[in-house]
mmCIF file with all atom_site columns, C-alpha atoms in Angstrom:
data_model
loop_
_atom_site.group_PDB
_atom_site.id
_atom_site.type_symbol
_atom_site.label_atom_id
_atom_site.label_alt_id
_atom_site.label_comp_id
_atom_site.label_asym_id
_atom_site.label_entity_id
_atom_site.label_seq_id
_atom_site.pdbx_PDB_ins_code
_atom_site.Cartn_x
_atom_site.Cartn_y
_atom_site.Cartn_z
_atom_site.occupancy
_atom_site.B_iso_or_equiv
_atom_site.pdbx_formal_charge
_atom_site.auth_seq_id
_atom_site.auth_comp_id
_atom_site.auth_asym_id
_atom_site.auth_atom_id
_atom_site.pdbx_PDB_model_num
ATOM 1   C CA . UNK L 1 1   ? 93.550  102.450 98.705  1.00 0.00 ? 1   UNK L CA 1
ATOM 2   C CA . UNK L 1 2   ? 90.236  101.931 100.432 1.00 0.00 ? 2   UNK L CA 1
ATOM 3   C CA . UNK L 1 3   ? 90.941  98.521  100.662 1.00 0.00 ? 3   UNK L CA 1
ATOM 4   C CA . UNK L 1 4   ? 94.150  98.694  102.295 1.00 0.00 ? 4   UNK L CA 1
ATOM 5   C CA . UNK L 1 5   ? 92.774  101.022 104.490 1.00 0.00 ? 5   UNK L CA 1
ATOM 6   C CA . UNK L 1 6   ? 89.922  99.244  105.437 1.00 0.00 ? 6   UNK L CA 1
ATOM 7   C CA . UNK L 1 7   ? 92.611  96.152  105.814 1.00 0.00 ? 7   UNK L CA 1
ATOM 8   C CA . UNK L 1 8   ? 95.367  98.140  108.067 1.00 0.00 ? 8   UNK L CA 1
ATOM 9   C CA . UNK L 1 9   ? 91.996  99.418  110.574 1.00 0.00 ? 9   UNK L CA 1
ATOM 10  C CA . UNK L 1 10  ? 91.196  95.094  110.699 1.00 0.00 ? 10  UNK L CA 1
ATOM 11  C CA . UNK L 1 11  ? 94.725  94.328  111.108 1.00 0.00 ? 11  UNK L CA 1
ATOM 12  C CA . UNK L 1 12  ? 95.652  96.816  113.721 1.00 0.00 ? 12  UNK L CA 1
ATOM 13  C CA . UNK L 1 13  ? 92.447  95.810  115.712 1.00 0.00 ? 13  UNK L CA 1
ATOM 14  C CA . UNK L 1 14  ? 93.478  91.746  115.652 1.00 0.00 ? 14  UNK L CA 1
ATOM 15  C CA . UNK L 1 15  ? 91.357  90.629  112.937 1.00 0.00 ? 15  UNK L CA 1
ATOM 16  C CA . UNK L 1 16  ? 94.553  89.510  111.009 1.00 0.00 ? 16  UNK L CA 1
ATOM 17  C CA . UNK L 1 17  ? 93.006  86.217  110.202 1.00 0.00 ? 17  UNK L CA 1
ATOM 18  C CA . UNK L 1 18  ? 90.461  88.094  107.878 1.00 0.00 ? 18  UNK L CA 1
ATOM 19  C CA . UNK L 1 19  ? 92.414  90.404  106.205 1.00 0.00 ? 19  UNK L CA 1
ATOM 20  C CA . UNK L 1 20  ? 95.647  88.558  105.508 1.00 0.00 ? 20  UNK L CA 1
ATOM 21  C CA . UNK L 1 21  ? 93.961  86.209  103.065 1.00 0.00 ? 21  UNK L CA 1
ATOM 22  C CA . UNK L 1 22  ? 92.128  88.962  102.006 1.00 0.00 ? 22  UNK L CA 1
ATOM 23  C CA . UNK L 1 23  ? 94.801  90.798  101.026 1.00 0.00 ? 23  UNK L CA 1
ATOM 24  C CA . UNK L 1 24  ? 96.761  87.711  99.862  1.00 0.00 ? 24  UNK L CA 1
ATOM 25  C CA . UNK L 1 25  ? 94.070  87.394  97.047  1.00 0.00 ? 25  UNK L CA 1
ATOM 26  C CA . UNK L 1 26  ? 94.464  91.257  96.222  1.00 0.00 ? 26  UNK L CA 1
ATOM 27  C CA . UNK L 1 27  ? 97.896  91.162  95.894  1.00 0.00 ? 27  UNK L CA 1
ATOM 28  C CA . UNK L 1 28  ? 98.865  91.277  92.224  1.00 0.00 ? 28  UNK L CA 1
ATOM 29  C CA . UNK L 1 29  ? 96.130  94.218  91.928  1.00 0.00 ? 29  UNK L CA 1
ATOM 30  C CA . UNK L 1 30  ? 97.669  96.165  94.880  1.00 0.00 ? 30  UNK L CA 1
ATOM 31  C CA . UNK L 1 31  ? 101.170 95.716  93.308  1.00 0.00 ? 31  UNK L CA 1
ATOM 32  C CA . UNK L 1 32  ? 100.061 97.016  90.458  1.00 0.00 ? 32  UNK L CA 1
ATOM 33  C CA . UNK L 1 33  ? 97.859  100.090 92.070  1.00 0.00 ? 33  UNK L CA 1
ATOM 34  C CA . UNK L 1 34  ? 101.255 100.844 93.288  1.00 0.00 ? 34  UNK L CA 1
ATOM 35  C CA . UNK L 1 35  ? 103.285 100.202 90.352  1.00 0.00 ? 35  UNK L CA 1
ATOM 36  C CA . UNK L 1 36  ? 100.406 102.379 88.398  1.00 0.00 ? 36  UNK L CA 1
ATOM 37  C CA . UNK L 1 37  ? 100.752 105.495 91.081  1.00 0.00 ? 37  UNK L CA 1
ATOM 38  C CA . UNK L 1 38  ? 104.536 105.395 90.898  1.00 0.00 ? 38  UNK L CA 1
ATOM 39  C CA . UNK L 1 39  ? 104.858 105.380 87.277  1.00 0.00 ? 39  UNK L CA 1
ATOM 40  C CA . UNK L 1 40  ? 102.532 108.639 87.023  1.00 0.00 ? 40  UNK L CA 1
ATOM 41  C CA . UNK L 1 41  ? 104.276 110.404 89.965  1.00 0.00 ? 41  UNK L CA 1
ATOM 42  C CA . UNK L 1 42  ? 102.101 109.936 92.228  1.00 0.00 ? 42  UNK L CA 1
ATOM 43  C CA . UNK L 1 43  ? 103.762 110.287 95.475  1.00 0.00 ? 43  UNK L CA 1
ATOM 44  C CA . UNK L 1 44  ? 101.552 110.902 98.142  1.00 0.00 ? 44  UNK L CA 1
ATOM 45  C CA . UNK L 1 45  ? 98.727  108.354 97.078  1.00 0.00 ? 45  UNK L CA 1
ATOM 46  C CA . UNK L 1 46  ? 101.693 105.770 96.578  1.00 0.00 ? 46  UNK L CA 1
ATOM 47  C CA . UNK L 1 47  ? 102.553 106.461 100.308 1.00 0.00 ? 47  UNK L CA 1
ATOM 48  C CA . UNK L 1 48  ? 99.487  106.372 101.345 1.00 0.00 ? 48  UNK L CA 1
ATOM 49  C CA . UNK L 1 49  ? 98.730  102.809 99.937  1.00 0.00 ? 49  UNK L CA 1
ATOM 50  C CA . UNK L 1 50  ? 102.394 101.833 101.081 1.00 0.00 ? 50  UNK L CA 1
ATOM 51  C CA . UNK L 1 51  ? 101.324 103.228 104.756 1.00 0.00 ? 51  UNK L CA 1
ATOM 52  C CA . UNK L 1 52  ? 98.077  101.542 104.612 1.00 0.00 ? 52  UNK L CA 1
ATOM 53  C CA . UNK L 1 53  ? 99.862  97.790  103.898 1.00 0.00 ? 53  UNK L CA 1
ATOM 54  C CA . UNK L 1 54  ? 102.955 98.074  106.167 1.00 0.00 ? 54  UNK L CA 1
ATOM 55  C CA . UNK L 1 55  ? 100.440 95.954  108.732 1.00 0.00 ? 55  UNK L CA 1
ATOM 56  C CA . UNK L 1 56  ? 100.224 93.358  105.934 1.00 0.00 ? 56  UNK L CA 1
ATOM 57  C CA . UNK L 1 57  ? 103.733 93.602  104.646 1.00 0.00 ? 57  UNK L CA 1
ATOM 58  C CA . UNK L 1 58  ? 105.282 93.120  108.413 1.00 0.00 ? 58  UNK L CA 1
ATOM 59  C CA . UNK L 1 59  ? 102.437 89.913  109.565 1.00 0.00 ? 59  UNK L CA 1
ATOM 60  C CA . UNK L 1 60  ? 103.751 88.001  106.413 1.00 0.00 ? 60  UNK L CA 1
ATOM 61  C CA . UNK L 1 61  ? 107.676 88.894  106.642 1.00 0.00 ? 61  UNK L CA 1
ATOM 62  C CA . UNK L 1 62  ? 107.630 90.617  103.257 1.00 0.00 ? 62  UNK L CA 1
ATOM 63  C CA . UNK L 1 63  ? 110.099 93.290  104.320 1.00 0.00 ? 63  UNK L CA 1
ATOM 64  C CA . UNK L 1 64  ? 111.806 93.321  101.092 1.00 0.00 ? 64  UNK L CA 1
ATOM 65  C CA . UNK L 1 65  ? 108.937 94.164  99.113  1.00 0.00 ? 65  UNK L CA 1
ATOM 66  C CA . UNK L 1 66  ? 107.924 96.286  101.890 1.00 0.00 ? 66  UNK L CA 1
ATOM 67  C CA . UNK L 1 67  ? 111.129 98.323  101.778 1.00 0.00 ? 67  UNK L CA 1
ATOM 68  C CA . UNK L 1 68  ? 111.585 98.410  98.084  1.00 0.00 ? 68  UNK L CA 1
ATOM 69  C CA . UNK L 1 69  ? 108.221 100.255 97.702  1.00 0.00 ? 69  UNK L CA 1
ATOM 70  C CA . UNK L 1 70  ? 108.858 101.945 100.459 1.00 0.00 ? 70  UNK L CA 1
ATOM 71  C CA . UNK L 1 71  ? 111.977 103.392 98.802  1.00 0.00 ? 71  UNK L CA 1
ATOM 72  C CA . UNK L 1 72  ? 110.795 104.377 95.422  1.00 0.00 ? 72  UNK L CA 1
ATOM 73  C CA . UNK L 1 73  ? 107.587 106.027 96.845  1.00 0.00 ? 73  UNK L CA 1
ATOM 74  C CA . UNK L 1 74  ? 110.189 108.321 99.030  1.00 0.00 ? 74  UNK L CA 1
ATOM 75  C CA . UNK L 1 75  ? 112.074 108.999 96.368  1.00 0.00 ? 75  UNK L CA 1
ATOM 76  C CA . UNK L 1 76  ? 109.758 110.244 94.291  1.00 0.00 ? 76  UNK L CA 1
ATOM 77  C CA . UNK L 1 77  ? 108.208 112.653 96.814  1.00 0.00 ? 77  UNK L CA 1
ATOM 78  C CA . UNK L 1 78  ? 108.231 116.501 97.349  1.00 0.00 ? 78  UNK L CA 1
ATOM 79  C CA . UNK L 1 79  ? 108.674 116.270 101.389 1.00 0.00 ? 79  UNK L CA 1
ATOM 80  C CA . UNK L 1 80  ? 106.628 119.972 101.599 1.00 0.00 ? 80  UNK L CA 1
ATOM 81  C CA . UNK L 1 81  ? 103.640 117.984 99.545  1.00 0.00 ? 81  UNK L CA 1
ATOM 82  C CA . UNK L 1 82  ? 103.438 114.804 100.774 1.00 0.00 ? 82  UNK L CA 1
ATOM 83  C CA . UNK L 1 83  ? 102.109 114.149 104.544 1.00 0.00 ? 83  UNK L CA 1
ATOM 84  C CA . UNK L 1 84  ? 102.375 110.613 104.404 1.00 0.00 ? 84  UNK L CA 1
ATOM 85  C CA . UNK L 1 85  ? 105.749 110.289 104.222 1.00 0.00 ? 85  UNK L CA 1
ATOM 86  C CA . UNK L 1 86  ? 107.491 110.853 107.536 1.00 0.00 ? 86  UNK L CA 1
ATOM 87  C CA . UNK L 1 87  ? 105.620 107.613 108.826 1.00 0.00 ? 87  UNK L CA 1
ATOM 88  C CA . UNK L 1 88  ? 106.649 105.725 105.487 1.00 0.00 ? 88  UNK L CA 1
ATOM 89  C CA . UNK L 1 89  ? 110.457 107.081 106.278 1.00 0.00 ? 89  UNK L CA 1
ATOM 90  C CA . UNK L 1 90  ? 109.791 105.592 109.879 1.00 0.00 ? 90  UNK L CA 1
ATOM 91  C CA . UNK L 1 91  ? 108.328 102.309 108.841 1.00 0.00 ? 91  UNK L CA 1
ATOM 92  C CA . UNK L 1 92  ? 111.496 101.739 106.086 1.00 0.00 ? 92  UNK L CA 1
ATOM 93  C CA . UNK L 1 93  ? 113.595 102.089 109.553 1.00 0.00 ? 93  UNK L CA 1
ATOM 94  C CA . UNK L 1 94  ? 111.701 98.836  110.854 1.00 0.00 ? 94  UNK L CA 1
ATOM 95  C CA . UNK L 1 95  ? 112.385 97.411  107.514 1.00 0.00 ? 95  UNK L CA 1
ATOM 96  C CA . UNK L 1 96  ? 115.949 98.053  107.281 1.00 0.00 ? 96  UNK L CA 1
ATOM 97  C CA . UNK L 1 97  ? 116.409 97.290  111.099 1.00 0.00 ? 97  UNK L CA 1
ATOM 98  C CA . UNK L 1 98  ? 115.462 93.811  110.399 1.00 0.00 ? 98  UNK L CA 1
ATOM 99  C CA . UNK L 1 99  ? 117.992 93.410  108.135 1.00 0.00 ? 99  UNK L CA 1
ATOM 100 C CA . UNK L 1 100 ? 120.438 94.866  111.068 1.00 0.00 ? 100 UNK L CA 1
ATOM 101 C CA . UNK L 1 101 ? 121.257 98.262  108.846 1.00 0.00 ? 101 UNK L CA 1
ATOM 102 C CA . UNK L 1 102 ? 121.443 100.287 112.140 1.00 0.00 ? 102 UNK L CA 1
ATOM 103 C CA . UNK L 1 103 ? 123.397 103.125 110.007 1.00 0.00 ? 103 UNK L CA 1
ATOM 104 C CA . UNK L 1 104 ? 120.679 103.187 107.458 1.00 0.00 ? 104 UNK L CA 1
ATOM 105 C CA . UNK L 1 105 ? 118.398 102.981 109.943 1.00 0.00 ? 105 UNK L CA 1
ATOM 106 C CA . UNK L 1 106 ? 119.562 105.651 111.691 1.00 0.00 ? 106 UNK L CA 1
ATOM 107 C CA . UNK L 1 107 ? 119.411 107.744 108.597 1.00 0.00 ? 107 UNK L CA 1
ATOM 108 C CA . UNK L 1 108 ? 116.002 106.913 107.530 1.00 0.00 ? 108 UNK L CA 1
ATOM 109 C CA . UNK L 1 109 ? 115.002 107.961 111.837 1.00 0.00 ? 109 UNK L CA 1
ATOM 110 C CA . UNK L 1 110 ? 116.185 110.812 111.157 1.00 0.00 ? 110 UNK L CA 1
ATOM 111 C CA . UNK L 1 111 ? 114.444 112.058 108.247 1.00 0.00 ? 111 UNK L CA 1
ATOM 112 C CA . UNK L 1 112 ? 111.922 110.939 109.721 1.00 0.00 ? 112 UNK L CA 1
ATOM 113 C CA . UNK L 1 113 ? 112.023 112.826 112.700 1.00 0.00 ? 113 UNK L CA 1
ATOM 114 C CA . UNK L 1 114 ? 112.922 116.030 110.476 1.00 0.00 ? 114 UNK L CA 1
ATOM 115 C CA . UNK L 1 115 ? 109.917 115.639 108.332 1.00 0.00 ? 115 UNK L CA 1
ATOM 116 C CA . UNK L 1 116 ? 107.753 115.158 111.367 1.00 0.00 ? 116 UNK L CA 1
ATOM 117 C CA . UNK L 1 117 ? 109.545 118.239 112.837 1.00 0.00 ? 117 UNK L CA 1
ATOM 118 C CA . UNK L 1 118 ? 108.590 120.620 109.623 1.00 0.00 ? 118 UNK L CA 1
ATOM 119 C CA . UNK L 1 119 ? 104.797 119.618 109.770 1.00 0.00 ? 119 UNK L CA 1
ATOM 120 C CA . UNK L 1 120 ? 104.671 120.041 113.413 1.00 0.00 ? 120 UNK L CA 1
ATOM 121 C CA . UNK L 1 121 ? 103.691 116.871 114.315 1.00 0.00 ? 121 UNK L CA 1
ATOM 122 C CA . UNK L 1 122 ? 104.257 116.745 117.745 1.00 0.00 ? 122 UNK L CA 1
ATOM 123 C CA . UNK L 1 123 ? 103.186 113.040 118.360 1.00 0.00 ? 123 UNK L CA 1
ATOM 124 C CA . UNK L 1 124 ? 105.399 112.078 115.485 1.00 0.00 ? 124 UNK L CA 1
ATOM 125 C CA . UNK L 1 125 ? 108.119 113.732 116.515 1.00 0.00 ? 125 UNK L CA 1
ATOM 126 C CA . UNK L 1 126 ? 107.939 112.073 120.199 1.00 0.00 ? 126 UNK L CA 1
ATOM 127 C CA . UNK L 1 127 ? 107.515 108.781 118.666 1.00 0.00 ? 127 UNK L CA 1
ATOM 128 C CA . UNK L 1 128 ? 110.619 108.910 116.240 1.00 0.00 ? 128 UNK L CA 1
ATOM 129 C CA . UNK L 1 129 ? 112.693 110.496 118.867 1.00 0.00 ? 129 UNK L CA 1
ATOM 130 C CA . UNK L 1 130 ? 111.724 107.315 121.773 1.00 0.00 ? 130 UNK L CA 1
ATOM 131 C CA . UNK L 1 131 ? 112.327 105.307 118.467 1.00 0.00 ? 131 UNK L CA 1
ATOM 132 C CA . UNK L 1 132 ? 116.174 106.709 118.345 1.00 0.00 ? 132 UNK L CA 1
ATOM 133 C CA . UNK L 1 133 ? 116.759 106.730 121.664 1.00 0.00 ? 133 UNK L CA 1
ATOM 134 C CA . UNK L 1 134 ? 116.292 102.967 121.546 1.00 0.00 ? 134 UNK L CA 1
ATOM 135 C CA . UNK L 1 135 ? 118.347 102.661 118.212 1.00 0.00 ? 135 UNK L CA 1
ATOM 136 C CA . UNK L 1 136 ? 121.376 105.085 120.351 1.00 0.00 ? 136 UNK L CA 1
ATOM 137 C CA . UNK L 1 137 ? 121.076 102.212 123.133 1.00 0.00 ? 137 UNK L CA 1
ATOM 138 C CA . UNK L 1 138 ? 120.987 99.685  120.594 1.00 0.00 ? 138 UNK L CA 1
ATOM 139 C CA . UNK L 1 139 ? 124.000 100.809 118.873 1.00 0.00 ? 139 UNK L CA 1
ATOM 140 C CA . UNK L 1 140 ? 125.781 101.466 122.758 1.00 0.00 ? 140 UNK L CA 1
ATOM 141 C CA . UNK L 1 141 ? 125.662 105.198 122.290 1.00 0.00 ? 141 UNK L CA 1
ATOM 142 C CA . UNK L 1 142 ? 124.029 106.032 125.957 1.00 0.00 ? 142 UNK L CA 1
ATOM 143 C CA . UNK L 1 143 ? 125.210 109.304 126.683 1.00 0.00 ? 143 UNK L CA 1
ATOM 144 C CA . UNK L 1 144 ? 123.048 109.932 122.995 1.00 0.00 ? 144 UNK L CA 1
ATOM 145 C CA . UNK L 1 145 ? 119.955 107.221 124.006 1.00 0.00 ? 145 UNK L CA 1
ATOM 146 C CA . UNK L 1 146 ? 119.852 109.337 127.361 1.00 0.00 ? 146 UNK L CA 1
ATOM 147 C CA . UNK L 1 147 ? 119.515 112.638 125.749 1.00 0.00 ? 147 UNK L CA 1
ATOM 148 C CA . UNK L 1 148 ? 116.615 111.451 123.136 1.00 0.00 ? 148 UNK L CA 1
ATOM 149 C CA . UNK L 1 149 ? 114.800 110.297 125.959 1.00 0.00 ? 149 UNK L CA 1
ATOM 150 C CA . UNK L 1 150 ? 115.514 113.455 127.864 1.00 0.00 ? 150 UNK L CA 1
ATOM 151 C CA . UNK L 1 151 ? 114.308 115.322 124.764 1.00 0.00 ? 151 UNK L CA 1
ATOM 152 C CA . UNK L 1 152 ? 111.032 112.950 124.101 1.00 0.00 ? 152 UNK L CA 1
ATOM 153 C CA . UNK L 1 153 ? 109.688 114.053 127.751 1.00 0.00 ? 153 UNK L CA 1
#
């Protein structure tokens, strides 16, 4: 998890070039550091490693992978004891809007926003509701895009 952590911080501040490769040769162990915390019900540290590679995940076009962990670490987690996973609900959105799922996009927005809405998170909650205001417009439902904005102010 450090790692990852440390990985995500380089990534997000443009020293992709470092980390990728990094993370390249790390990648069988961080599969498995995931596989290990899933299979022991770990929840939150799962989605907290899955949160921490997203970066990594989206610079190399592995949304699949991305999205399948993604899945199985929500899945798996009690949404009252587990912090991280609003923002892993909102980045299996990205992943599944790739794939142009706008439904299951939606969905997964939505959550999202709920989760972010029951911990308070007021920054999340702005975020994920810009987020489906741009999904609404997307999917040419204005009168809804214009009333998430409305509500994101």
């Amino acid at each position: 998890l450090d790692l990852a952590r440390r990985a995500e911080a380089g990534i997000r501040a443009g020293d992709a070039r470092t980390w990728i490769p990094t993370l390249e040769a790390e990648q069988a162990n961080l599969r498995a550091a995931i596989a290990w915390h899933l299979a022991r019900g770990r929840a939150e540290a799962t989605l907290q490693l899955c949160n921490a590679l997203w970066w990594y995940w989206r610079l190399r076009g592995s949304w699949l992978e991305a999205i399948r962990w993604l899945e199985a670490a929500i899945a798996m987690s009690d949404p009252a004891a587990a912090p991280s996973k609003p923002l892993a609900v909102a980045w299996l959105y990205l992943g599944n809007s790739i794939f142009d799922d706008q439904l299951r996009a939606q969905a997964c927005y939505e959550e999202s926003l709920r989760l972010f809405e029951a911990l308070g998170d007021v920054g999340g909650i702005a975020v994920v509701i810009g987020s489906l205001a741009m999904l609404a417009d997307v999917m040419g439902d204005y009168d809804r895009g214009k009333a998430l904005v409305q509500r994101s102010l």
